Short mmCIF file of C-alpha atoms in Angstrom, two decimals:
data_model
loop_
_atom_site.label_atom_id
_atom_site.label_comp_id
_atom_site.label_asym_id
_atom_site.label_seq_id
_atom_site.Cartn_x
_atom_site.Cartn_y
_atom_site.Cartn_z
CA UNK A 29 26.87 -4.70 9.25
CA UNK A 30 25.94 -3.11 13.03
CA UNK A 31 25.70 0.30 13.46
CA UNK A 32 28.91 0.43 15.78
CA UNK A 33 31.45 -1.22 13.28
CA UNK A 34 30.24 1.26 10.75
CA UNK A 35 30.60 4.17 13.54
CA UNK A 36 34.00 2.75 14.12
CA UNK A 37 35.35 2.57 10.38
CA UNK A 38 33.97 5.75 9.57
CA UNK A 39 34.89 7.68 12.63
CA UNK A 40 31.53 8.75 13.09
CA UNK A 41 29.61 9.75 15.99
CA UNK A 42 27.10 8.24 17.86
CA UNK A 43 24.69 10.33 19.82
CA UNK A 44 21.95 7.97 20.64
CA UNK A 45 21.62 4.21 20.50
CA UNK A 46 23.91 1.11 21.13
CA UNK A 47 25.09 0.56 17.85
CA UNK A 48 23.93 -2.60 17.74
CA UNK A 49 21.41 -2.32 14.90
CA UNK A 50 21.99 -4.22 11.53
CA UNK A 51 22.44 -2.20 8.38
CA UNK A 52 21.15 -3.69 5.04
CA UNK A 53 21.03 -0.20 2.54
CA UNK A 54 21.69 3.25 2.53
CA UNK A 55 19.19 5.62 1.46
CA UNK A 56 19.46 9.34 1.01
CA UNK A 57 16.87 12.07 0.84
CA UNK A 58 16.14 15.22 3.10
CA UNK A 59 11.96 15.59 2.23
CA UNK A 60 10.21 13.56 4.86
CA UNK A 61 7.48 12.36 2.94
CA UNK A 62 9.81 10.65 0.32
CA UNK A 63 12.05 9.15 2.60
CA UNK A 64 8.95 7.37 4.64
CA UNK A 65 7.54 6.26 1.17
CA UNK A 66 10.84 4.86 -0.26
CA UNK A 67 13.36 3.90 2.85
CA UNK A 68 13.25 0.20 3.25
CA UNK A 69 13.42 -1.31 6.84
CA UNK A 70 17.00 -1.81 8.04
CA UNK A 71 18.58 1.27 6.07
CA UNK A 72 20.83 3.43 6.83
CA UNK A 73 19.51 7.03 6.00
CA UNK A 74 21.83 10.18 5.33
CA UNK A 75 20.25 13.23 5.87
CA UNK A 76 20.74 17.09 7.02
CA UNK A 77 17.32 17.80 8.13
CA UNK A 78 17.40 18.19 11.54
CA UNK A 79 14.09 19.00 13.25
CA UNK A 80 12.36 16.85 15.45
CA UNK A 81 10.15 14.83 12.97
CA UNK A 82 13.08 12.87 11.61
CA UNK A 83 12.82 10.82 14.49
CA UNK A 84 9.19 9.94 13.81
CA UNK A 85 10.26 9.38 9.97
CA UNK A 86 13.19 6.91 10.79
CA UNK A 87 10.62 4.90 13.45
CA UNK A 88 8.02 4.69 11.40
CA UNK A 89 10.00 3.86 7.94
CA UNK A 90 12.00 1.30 10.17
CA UNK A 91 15.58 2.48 9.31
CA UNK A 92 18.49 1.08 11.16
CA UNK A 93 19.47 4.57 11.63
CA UNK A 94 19.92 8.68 10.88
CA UNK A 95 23.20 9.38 9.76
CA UNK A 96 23.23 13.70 10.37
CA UNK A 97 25.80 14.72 7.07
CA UNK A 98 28.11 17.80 6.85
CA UNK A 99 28.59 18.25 10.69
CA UNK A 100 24.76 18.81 10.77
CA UNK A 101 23.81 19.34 14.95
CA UNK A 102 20.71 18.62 16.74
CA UNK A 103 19.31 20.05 19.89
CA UNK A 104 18.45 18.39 22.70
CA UNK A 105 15.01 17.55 22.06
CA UNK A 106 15.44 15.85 19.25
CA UNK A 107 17.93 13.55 20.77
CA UNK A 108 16.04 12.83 24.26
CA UNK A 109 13.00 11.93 21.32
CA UNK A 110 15.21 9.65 19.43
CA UNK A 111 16.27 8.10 22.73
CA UNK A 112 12.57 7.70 23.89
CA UNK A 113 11.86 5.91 20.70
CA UNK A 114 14.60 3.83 20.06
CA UNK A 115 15.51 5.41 17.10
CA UNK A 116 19.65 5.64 16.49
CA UNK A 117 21.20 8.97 15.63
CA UNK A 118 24.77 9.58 14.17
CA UNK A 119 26.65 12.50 13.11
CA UNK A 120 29.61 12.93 10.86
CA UNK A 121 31.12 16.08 9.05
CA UNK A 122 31.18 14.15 5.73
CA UNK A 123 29.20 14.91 3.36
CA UNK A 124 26.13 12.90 2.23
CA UNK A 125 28.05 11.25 -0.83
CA UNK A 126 30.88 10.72 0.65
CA UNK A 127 28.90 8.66 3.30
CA UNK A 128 27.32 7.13 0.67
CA UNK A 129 30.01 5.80 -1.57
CA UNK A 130 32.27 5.09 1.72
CA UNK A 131 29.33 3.05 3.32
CA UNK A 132 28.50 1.11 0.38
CA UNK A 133 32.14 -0.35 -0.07
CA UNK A 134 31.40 -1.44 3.95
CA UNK A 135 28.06 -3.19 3.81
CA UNK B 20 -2.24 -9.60 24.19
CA UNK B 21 -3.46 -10.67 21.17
CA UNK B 22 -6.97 -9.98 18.82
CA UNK B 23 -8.76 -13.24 19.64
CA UNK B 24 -12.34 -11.73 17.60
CA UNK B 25 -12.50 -8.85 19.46
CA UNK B 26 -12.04 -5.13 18.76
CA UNK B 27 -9.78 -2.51 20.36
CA UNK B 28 -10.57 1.11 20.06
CA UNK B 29 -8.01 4.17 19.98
CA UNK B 30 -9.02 7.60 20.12
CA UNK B 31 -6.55 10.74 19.76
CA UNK B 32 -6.55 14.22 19.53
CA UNK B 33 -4.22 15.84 17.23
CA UNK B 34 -2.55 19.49 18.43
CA UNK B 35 -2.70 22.32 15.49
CA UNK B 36 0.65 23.18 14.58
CA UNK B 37 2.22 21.05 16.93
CA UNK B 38 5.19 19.44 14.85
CA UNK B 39 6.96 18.44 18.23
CA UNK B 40 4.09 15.70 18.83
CA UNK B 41 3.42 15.41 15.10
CA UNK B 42 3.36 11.38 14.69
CA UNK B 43 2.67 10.47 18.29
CA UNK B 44 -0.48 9.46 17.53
CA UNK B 45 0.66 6.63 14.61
CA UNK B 46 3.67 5.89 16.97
CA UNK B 47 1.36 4.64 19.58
CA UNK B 48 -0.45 2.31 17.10
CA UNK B 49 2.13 1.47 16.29
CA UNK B 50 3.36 0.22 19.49
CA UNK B 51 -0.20 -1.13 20.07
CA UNK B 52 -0.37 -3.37 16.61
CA UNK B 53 2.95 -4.79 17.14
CA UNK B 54 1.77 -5.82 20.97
CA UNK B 55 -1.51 -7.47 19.58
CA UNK B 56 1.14 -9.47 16.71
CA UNK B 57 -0.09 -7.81 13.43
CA UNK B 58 2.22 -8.74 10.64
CA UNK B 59 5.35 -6.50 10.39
CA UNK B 60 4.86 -5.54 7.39
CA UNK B 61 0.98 -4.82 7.40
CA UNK B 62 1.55 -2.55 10.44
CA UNK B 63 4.59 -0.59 8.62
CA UNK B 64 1.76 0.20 6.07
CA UNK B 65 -1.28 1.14 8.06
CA UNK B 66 1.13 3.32 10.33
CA UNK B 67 2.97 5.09 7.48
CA UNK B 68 -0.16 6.14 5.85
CA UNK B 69 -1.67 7.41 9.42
CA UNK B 70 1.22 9.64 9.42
CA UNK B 71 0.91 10.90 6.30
CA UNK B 72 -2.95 11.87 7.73
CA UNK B 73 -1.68 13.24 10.66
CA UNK B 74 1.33 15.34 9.35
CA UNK B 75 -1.82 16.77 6.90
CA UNK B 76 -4.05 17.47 9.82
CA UNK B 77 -1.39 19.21 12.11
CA UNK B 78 0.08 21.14 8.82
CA UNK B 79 -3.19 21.90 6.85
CA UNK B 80 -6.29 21.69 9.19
CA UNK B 81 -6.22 22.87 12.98
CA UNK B 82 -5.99 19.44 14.13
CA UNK B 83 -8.39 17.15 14.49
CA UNK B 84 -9.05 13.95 15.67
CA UNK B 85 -8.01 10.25 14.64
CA UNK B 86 -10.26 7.04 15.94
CA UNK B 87 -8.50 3.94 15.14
CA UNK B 88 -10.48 0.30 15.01
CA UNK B 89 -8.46 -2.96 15.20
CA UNK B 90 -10.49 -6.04 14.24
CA UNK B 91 -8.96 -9.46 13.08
CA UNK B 92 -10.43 -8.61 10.11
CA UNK B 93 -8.78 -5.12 9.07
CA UNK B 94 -7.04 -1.81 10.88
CA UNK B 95 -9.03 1.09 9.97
CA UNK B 96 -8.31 4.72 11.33
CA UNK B 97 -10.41 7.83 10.26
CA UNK B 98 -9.20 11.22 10.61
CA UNK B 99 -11.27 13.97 11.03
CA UNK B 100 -10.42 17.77 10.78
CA UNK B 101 -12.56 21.14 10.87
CA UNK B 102 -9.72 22.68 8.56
CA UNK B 103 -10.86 24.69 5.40
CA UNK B 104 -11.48 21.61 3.26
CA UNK B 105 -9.94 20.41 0.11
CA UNK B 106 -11.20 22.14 -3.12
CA UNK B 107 -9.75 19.94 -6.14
CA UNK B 108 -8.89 16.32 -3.79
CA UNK B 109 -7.77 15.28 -7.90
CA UNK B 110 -5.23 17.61 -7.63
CA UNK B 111 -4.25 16.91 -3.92
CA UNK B 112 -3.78 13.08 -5.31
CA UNK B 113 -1.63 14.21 -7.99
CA UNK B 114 2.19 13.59 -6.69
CA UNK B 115 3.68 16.84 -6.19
CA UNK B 116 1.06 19.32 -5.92
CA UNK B 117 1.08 20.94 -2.91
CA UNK B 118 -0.53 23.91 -0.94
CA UNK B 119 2.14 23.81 2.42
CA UNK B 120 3.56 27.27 2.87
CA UNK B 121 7.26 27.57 2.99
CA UNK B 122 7.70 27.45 6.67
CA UNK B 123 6.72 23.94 6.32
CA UNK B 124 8.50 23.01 3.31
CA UNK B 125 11.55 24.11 5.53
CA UNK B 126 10.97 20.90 7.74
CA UNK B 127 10.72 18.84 4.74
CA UNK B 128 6.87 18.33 4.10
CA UNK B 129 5.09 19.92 1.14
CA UNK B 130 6.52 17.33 -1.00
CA UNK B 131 2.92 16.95 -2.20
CA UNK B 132 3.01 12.99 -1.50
CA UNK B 133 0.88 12.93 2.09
CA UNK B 134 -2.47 11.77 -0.25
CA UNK B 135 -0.66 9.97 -2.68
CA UNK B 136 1.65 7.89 -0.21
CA UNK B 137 -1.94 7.28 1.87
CA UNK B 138 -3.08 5.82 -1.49
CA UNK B 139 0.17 3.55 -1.92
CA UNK B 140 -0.11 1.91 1.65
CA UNK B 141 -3.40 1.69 1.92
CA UNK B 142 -5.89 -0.88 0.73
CA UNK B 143 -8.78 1.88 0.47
CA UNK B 144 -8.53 5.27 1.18
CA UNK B 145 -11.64 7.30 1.52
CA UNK B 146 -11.21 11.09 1.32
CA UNK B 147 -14.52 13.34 1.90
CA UNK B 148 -14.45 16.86 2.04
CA UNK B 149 -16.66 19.61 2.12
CA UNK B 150 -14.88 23.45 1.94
CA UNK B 151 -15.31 25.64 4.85
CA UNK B 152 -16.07 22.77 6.95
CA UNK B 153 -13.04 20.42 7.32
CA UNK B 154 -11.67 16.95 5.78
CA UNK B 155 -12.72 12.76 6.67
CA UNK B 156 -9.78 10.51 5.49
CA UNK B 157 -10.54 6.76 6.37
CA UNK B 158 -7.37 4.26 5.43
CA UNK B 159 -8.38 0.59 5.42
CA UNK B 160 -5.93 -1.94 5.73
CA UNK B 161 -7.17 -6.01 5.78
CA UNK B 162 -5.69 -8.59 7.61
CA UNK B 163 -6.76 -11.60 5.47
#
């Protein structure tokens, strides 16, 4: 499923990317070093960090995209970073199981 | 572009502290594999465990420096650091053990998995260190 029909059904929020990015998984974890270890390419990965190195994470681990949980914000630099390298960021105030379960029924 | 038997040379130099540019460095090999048509999944690998090298440099060691060597035969980057060394690099390969102070954990490092996941991804990891005078991690990854 693309990024945008899952932004759509959801009602999420997307702050950088075109949507157009297949997901094929979900994976959930907020330590960086676990999520570039165990995220498979094409995920979808719910998270509350929120710093800047989540961007490197999700490029490197090759996730289809960062799903920010529970209303989680980011500043600016993080998004013109995301932007820069490729890398799609959404937001929604659900929390991370609840994206979970409702994205799984979805993809 | 494209490794027709020769090699390509990257050097960088990695900031102390500097989480902002933390993973530039493997981001631009990155870039540069994928240009020169490395297999996907050989280049997810090599760049992974770079990062895992790098996050440890900019968290653990001053900086340092990474020098990267693309041959048709293998990738190989070594990173180099005049941090305080490891003292037990048994322990620092154990999954879990970690020295990062809480300020880092914060950002989500200090996992204790930046040696081990080097170790998964890699086909050889080298790790030298001497106390007091800083850290040499070499990850090898083959092409054939």
């Amino acid at each position: 499923m693309k990024v945008k029909t899952l932004v759509e059904e959801l009602g999420m929020t997307l702050i950088t990317g075109d949507g157009e990015k297949e997901i094929t998984g979900i994976y959930a974890c907020d330590l960086l070093s676990w999520v570039i270890s165990h995220a498979k390419t094409g995920d979808l990965w719910v998270t509350v960090m929120n710093n800047v190195n989540i961007v490197a994470v999700a490029s490197l681990a090759e996730v289809a995209c960062i799903v920010l949980a529970e209303g989680v914000t980011v500043d600016e630099q993080v998004v013109n970073k995301a932007s820069e390298n490729g890398v799609t960021l959404l937001g929604s105030s659900m929390p991370t199981a609840e994206i979970i379960v409702k994205t799984s029924k979805l993809i | 572009m494209g490794l027709s038997g020769q090699k390509v040379t990257l050097r960088y130099t990695i900031a102390a502290e500097d989480f902002i540019s933390a993973g530039e460095a493997s981001s631009h090999v990155k870039k540069t594999l994928n240009k020169l048509g490395i297999s996907h999944e050989l280049v997810k690998r090599f760049t992974i465990a770079m990062y895992e090298a790098e996050i440890n440099t900019v968290i653990h060691a001053n900086g340092g420096e990474a020098y990267v060597e693309i041959t048709p035969e293998k990738l190989m980057v070594r990173i180099s650091d005049n941090g305080p060394g490891i003292s037990d690099i048994e322990k620092a390969m154990m999954e879990g053990w970690s020295t990062a102070p809480e300020h880092i954990s914060e950002m989500g490092f200090g996992a204790g998995m930046g040696l081990p996941n080097m170790k998964r991804y890699a086909d050889e990891l080298a790790v030298e260190s001497e106390v007091g005078v800083g850290t040499v991690v070499t990850i090898t990854v083959y092409l054939s």
